[in-house]
PDB file of C-alpha atoms in Angstrom:
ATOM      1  CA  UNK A   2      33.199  27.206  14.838  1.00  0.00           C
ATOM      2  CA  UNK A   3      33.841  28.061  18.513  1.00  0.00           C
ATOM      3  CA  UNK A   4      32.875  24.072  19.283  1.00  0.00           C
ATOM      4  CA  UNK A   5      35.503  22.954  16.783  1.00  0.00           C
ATOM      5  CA  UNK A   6      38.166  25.505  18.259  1.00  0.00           C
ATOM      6  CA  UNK A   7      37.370  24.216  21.437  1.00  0.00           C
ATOM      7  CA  UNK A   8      37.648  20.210  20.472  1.00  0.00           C
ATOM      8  CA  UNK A   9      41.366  21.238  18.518  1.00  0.00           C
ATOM      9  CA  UNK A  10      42.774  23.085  21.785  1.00  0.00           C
ATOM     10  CA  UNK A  11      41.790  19.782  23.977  1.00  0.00           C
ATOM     11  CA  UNK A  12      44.190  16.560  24.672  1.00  0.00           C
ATOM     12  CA  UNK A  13      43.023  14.126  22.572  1.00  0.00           C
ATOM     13  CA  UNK A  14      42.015  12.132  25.836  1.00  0.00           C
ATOM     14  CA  UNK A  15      40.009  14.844  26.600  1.00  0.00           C
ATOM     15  CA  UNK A  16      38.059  15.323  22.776  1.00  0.00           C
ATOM     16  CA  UNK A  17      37.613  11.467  23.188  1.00  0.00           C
ATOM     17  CA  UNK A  18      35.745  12.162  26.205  1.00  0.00           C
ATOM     18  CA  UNK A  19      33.514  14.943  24.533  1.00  0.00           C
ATOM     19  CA  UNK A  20      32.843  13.068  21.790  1.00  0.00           C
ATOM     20  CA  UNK A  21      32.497   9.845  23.256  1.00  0.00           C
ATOM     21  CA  UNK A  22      29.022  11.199  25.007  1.00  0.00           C
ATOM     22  CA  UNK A  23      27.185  12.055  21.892  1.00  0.00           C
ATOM     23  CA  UNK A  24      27.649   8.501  20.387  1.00  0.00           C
ATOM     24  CA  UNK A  25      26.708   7.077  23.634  1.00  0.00           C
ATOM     25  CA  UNK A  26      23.289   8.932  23.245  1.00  0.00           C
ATOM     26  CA  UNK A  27      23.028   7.413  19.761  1.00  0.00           C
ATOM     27  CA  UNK A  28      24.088   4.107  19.883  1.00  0.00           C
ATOM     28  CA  UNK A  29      21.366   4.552  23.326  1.00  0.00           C
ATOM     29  CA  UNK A  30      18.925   5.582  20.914  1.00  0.00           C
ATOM     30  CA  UNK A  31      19.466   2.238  18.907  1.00  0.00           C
ATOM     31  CA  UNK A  32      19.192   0.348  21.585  1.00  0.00           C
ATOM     32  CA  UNK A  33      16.044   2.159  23.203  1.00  0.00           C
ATOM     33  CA  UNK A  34      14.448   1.624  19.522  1.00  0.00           C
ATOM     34  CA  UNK A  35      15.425  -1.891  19.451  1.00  0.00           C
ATOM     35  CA  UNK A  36      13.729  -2.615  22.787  1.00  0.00           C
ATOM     36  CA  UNK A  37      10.593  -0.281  21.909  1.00  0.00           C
ATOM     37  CA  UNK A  38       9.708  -2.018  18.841  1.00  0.00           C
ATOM     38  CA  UNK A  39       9.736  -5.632  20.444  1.00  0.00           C
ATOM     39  CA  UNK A  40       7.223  -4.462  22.871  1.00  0.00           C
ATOM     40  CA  UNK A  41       5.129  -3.080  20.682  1.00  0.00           C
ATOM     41  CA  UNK A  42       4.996  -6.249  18.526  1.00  0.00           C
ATOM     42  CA  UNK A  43       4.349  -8.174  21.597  1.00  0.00           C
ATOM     43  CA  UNK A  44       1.324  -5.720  21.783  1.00  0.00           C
ATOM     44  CA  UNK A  45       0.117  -6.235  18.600  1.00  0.00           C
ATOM     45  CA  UNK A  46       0.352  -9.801  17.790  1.00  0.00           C
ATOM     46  CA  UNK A  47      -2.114  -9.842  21.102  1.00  0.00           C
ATOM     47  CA  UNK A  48      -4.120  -7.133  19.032  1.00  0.00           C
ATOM     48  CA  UNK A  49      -6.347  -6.983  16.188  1.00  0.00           C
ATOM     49  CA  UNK A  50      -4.869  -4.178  14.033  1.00  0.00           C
ATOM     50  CA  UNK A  51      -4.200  -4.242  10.617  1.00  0.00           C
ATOM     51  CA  UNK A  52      -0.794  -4.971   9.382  1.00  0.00           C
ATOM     52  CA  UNK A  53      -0.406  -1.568   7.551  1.00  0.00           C
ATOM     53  CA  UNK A  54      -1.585   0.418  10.840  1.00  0.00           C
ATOM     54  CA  UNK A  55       1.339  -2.025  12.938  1.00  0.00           C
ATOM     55  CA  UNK A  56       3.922  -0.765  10.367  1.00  0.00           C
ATOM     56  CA  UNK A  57       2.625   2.868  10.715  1.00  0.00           C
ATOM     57  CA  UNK A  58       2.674   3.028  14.676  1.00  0.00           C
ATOM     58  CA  UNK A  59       6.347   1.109  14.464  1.00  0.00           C
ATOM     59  CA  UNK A  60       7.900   3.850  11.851  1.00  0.00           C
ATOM     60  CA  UNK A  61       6.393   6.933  14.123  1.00  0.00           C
ATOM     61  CA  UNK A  62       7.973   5.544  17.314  1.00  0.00           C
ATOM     62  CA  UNK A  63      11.745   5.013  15.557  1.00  0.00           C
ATOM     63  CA  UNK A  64      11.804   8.385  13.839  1.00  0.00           C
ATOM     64  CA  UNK A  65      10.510  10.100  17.634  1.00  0.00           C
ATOM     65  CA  UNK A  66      13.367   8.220  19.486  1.00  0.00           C
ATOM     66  CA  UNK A  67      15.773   8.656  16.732  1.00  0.00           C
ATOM     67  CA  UNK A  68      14.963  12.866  17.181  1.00  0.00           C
ATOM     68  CA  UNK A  69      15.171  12.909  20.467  1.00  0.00           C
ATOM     69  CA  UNK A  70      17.973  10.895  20.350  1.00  0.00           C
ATOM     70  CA  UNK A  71      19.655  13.271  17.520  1.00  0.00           C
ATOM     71  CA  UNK A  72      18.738  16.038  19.879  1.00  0.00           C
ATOM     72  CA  UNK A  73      19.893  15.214  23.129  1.00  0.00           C
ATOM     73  CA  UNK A  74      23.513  14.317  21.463  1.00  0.00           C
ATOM     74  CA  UNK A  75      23.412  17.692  20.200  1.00  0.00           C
ATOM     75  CA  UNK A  76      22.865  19.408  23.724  1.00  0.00           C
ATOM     76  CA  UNK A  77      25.522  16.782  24.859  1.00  0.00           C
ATOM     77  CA  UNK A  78      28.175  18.803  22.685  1.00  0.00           C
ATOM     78  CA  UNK A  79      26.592  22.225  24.073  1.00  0.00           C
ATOM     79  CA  UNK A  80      25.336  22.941  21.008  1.00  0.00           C
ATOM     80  CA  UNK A  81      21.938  25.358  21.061  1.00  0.00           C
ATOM     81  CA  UNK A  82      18.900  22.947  19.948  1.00  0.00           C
ATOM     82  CA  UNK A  83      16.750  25.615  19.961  1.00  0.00           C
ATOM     83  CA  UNK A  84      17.606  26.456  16.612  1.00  0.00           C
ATOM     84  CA  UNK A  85      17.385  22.723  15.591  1.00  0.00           C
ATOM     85  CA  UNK A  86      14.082  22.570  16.561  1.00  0.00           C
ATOM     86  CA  UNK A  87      12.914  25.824  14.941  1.00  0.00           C
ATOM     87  CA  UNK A  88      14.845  24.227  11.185  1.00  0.00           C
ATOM     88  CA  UNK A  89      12.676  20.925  11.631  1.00  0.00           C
ATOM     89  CA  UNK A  90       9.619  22.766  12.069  1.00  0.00           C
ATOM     90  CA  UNK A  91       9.937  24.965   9.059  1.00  0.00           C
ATOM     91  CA  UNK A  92      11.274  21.895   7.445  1.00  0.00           C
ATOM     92  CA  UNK A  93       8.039  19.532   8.438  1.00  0.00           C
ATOM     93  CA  UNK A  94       5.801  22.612   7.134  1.00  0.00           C
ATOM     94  CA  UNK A  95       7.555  22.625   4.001  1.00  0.00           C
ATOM     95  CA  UNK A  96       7.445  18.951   3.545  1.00  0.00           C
ATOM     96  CA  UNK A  97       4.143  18.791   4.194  1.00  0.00           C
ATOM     97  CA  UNK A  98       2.830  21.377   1.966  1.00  0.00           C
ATOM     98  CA  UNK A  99       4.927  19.753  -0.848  1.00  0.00           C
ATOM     99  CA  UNK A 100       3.407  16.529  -0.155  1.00  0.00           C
ATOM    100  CA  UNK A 101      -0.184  17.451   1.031  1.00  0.00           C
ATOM    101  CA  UNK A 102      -1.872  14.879  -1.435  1.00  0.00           C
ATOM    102  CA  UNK A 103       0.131  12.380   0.230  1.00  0.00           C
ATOM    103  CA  UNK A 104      -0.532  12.828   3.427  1.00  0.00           C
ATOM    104  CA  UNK A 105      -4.545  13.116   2.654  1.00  0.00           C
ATOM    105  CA  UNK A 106      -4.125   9.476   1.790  1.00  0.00           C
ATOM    106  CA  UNK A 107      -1.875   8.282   4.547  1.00  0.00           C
ATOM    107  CA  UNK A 108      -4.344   9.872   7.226  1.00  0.00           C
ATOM    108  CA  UNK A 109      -7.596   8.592   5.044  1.00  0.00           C
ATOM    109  CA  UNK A 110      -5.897   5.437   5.479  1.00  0.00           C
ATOM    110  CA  UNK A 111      -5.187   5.229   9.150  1.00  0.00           C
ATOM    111  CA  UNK A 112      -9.275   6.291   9.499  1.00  0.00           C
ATOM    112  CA  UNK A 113      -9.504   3.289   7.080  1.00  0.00           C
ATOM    113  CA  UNK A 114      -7.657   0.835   9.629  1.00  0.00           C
ATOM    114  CA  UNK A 115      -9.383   2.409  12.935  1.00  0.00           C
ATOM    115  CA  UNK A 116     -12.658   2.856  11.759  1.00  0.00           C
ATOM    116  CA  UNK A 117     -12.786  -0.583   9.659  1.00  0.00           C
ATOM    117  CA  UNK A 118     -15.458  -0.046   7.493  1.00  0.00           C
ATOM    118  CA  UNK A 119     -14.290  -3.060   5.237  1.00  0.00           C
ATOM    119  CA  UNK A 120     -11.408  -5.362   6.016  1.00  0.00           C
ATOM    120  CA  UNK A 121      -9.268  -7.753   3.698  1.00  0.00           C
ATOM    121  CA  UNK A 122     -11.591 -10.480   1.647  1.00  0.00           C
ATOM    122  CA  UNK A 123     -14.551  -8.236   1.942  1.00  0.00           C
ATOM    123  CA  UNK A 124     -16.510  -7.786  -1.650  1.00  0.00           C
ATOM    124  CA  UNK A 125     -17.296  -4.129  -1.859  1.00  0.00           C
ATOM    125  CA  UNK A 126     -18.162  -1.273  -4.009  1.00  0.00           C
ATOM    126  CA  UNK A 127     -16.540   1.954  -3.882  1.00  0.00           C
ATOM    127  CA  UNK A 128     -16.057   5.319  -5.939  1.00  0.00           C
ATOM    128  CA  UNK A 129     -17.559   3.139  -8.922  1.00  0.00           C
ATOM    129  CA  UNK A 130     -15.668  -0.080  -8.580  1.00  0.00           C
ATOM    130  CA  UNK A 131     -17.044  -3.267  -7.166  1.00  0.00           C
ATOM    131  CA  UNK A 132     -14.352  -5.921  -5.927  1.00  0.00           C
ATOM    132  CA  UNK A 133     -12.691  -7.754  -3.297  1.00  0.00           C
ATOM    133  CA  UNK A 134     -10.495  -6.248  -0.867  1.00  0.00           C
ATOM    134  CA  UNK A 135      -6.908  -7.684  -1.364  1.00  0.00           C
ATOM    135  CA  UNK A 136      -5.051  -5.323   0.802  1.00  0.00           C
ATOM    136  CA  UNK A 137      -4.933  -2.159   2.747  1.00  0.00           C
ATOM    137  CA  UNK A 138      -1.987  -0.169   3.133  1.00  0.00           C
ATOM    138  CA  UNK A 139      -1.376   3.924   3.864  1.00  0.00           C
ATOM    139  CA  UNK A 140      -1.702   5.134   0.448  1.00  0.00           C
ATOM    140  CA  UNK A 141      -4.173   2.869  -1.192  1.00  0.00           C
ATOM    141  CA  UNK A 142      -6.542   0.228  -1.171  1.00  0.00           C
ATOM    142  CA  UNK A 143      -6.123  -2.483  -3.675  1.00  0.00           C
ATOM    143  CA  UNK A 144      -9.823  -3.938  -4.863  1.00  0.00           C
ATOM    144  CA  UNK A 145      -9.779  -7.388  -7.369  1.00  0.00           C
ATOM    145  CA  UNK A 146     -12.543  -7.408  -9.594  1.00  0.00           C
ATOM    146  CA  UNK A 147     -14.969 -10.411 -10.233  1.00  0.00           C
ATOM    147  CA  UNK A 148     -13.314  -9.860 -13.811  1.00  0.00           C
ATOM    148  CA  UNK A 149      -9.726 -10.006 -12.543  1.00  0.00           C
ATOM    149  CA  UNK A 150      -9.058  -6.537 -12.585  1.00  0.00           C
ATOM    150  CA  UNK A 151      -6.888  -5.058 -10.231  1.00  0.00           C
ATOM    151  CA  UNK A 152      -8.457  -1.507  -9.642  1.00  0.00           C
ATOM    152  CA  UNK A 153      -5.697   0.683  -6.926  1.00  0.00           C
ATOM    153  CA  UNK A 154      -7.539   3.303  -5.351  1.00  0.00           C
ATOM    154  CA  UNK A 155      -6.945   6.435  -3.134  1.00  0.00           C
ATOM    155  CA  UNK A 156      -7.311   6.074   0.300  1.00  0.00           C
ATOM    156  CA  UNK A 157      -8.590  10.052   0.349  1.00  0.00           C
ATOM    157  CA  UNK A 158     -11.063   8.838  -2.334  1.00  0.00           C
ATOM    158  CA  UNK A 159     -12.388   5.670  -0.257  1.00  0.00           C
ATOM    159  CA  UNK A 160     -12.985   7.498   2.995  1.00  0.00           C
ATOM    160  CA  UNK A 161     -14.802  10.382   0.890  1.00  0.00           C
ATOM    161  CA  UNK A 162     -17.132   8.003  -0.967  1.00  0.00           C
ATOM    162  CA  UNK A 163     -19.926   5.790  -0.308  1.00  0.00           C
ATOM    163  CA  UNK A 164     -18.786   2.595   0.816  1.00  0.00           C
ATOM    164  CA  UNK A 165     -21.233  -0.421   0.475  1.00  0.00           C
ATOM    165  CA  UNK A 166     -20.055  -3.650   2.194  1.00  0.00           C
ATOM    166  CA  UNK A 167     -21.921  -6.519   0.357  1.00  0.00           C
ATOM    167  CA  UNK A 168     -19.929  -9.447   2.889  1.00  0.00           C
ATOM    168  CA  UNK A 169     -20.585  -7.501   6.357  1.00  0.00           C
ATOM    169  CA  UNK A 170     -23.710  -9.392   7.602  1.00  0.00           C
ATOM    170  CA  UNK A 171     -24.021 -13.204   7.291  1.00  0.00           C
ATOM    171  CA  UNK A 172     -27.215 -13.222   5.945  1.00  0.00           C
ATOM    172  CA  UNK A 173     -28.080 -11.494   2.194  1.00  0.00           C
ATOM    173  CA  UNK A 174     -31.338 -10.495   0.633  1.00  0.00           C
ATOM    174  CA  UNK A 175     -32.018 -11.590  -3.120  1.00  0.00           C
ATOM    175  CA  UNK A 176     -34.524  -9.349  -4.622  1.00  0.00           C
ATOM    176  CA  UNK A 177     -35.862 -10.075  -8.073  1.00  0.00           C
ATOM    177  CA  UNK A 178     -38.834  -8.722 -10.148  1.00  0.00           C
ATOM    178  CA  UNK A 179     -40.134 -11.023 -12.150  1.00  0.00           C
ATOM    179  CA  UNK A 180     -42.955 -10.399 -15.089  1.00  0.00           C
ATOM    180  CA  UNK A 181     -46.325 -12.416 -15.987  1.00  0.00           C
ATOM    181  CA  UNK A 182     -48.614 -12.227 -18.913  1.00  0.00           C
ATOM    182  CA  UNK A 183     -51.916 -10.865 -17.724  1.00  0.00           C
ATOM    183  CA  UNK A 184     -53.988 -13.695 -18.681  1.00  0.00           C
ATOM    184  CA  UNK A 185     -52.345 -15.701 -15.787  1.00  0.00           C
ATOM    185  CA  UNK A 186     -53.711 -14.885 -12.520  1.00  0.00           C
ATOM    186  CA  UNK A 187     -52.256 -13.943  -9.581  1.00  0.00           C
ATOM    187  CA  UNK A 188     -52.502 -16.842  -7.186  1.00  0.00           C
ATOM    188  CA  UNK A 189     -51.246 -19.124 -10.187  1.00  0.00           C
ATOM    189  CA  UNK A 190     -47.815 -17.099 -10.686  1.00  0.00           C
ATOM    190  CA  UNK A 191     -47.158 -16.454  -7.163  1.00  0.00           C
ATOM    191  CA  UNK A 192     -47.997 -19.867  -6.143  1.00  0.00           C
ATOM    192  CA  UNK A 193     -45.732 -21.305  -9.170  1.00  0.00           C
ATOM    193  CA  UNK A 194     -43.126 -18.948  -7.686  1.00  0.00           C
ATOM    194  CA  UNK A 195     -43.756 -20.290  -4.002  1.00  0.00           C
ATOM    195  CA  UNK A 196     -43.160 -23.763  -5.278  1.00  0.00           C
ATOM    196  CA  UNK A 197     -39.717 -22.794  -6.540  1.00  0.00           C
ATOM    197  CA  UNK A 198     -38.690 -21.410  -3.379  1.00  0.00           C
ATOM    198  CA  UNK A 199     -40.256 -23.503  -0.930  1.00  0.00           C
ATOM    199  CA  UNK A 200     -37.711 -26.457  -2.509  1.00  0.00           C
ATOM    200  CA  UNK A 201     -34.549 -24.814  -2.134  1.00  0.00           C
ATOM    201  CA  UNK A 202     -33.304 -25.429   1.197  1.00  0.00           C
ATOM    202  CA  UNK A 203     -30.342 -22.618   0.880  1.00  0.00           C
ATOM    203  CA  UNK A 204     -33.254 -20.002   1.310  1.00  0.00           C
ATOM    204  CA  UNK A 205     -34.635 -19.239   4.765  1.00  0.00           C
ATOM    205  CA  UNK A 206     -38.242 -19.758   5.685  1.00  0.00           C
ATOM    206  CA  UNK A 207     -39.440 -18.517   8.765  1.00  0.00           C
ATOM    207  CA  UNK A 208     -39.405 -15.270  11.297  1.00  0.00           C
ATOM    208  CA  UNK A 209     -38.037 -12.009   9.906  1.00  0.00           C
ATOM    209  CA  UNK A 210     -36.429 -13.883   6.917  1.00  0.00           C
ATOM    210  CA  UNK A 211     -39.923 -15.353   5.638  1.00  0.00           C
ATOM    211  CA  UNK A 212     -39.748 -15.139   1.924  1.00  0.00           C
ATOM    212  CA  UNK A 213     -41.931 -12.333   0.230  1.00  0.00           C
ATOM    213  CA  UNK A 214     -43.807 -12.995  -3.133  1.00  0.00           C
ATOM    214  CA  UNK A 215     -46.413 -10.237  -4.251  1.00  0.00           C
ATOM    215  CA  UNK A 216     -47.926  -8.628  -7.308  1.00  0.00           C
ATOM    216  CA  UNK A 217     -45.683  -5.050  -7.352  1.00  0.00           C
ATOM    217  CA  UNK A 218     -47.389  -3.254 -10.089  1.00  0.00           C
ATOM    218  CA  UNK A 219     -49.382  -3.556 -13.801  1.00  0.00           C
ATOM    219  CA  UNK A 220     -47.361  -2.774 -16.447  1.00  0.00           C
ATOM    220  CA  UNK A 221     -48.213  -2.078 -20.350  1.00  0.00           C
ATOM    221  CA  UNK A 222     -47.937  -5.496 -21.091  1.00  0.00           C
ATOM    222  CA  UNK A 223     -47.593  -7.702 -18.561  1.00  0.00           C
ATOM    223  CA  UNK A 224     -47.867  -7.764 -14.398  1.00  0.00           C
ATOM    224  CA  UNK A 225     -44.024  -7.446 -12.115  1.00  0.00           C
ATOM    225  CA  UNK A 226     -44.161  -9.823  -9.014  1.00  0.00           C
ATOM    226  CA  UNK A 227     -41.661  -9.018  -6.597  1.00  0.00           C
ATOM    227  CA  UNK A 228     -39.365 -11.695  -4.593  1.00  0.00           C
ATOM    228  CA  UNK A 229     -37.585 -10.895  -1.389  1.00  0.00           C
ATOM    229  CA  UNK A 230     -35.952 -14.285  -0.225  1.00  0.00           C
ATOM    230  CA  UNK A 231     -33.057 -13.818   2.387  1.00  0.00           C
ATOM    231  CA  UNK A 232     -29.997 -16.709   2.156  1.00  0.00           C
ATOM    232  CA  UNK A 233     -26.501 -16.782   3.777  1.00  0.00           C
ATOM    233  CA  UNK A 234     -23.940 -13.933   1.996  1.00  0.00           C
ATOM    234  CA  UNK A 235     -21.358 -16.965   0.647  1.00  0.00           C
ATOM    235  CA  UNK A 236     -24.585 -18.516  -1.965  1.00  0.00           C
ATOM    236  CA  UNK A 237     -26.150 -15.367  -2.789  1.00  0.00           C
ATOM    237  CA  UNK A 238     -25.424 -15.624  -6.242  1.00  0.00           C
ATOM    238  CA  UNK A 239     -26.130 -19.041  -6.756  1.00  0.00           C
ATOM    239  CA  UNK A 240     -29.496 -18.751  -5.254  1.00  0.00           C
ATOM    240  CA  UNK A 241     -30.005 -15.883  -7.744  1.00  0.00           C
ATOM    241  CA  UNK A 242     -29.222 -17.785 -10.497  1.00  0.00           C
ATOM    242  CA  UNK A 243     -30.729 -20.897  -9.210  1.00  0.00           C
ATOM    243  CA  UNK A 244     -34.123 -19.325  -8.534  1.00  0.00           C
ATOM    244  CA  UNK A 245     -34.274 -17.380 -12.182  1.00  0.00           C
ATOM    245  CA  UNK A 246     -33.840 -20.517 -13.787  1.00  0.00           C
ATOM    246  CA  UNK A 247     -36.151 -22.735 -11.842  1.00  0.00           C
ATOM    247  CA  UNK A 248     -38.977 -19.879 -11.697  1.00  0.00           C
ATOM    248  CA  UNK A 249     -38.668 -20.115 -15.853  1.00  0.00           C
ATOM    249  CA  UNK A 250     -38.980 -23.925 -15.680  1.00  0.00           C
ATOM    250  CA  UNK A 251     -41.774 -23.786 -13.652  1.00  0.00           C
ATOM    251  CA  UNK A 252     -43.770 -21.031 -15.523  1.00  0.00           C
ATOM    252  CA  UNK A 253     -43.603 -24.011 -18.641  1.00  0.00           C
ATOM    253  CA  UNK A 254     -45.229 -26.360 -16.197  1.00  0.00           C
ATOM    254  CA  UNK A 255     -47.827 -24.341 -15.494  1.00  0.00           C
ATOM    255  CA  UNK A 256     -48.299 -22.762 -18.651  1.00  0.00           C
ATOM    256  CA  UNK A 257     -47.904 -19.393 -17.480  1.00  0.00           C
ATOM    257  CA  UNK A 258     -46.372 -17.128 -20.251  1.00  0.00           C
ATOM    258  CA  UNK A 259     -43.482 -14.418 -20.004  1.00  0.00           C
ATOM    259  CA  UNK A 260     -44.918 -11.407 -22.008  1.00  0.00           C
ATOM    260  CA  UNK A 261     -43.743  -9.452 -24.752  1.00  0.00           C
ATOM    261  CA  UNK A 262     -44.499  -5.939 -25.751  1.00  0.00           C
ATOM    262  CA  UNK A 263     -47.090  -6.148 -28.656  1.00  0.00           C
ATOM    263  CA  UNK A 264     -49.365  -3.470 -29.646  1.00  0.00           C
ATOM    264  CA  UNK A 265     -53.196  -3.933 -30.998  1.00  0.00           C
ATOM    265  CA  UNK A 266     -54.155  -2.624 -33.818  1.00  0.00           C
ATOM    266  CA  UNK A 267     -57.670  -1.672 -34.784  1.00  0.00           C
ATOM    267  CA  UNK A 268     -59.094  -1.319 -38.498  1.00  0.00           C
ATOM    268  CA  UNK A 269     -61.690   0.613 -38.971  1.00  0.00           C
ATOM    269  CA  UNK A 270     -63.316  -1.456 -42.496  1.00  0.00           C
ATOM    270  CA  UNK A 271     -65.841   1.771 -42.717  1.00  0.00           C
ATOM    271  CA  UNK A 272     -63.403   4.244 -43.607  1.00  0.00           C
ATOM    272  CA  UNK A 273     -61.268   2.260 -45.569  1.00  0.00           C
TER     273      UNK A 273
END
């Protein structure tokens, strides 16, 4: 009240002059933020941060100068900050109590951004859901399913979970198991297998990305060959679906069978 008393007892050239100092510090402030936020878009178009972390960094740095700002203008008018200071502090405890889910996700998402450990177009599987990445923001990360499905999840949830980046490395390994009937032998189905893969040029050949064909175990019924063939990430699943096909085709040629479960039965004529 005593700052109002004092404003009404002054010429109005005078009040003019008090006030006038104040909305110099704010219309400052504007300008200061104006200038701020051009250089740091200058920074990051050089950069290679996401556009969600950019808009995170830019919003932080206008509501600091706009604070300051608010504060300074305040001191201008000799009004005791101190107090000011001690109400946005009990009010920022308050707000962030209220809105501690929140702000789980908005820091789980700025580890997100920093950390990278998926970016935009990658096909990943998370907390149960296997997509591509569509976008990234603060709160959530947005997955598209290979049915369509838009699936919006947490950010707290994502950084908690397992994360397993399928489009990361340029090379992918296709491992199938694939059964025999036990009257063909080994070097027949393996070498009927061989001939499959040994035509397809999409799978590599040599070094530490030789293909792998071996008997894996003996089953009930029938014997499981393993393949490990390695190809590049963007064909994996046509060379999955390529080679399951062509292995069946090439089993007919060489009249090796697929089993079935079946189950021999002895009769004892004696007995009966």
């Amino acid at each position: 009240m005593e700052k109002f008393e004092k404003i009404f007892n002054m010429s109005f050239e005078q009040a003019m002059l008090y006030l006038s100092r104040p909305v110099i510090i704010l219309i400052l402030s504007k300008i200061v933020v104006t200038i701020v936020l051009r250089i740091l878009d200058r920074i990051f178009a050089k950069s290679k941060l996401d556009m969600g972390m950019k808009g995170f960094f830019r919003q932080i740095v206008r509501v600091l100068i706009y604070v300051i700002g608010i504060i300074m203008a305040a001191q201008s008018l000799g009004i005791n900050t101190s107090s000011i200071v001690t109400l946005l502090g009990v009010v920022s405890l308050a707000f962030s109590l209220s809105l501690q889910n929140i702000l789980t996700n908005v820091f789980s998402g700025i580890m997100l951004l920093i950390t990278k450990p998926f970016t935009i177009g990658d096909f990943i599987e998370v907390s149960g859901v296997m997509g591509t990445v569509t976008s990234i923001t603060l709160m959530r990360t947005r997955i598209c399913t290979p049915d369509n499905k838009v699936e919006l999840i947490p950010n707290s949830d994502v950084a908690s979970q397992r994360i397993s980046n399928y489009s990361r490395e340029a090379k992918r390994r296709v491992d199938i198991e694939i059964s025999a009937d036990y009257k063909a032998s080994t070097k027949d189905v393996i070498a009927a297998i061989r001939a499959v893969v040994d035509k397809d040029e999409r799978i590599a050949k040599d070094g530490i990305y030789a293909p792998i064909i071996r008997l894996l175990r003996f089953n009930a019924s029938d014997i499981t060959y393993t393949v490990k063939i390695w190809c590049e990430n963007s064909v994996y699943w046509d060379v999955y679906f390529d080679l399951m096909e062509n292995v069946r085709e090439s089993f007919n040629e060489n009249g090796i069978e697929f089993s079935y479960p079946q189950r021999v039965v002895h009769i004892d004529s004696k007995n009966s």
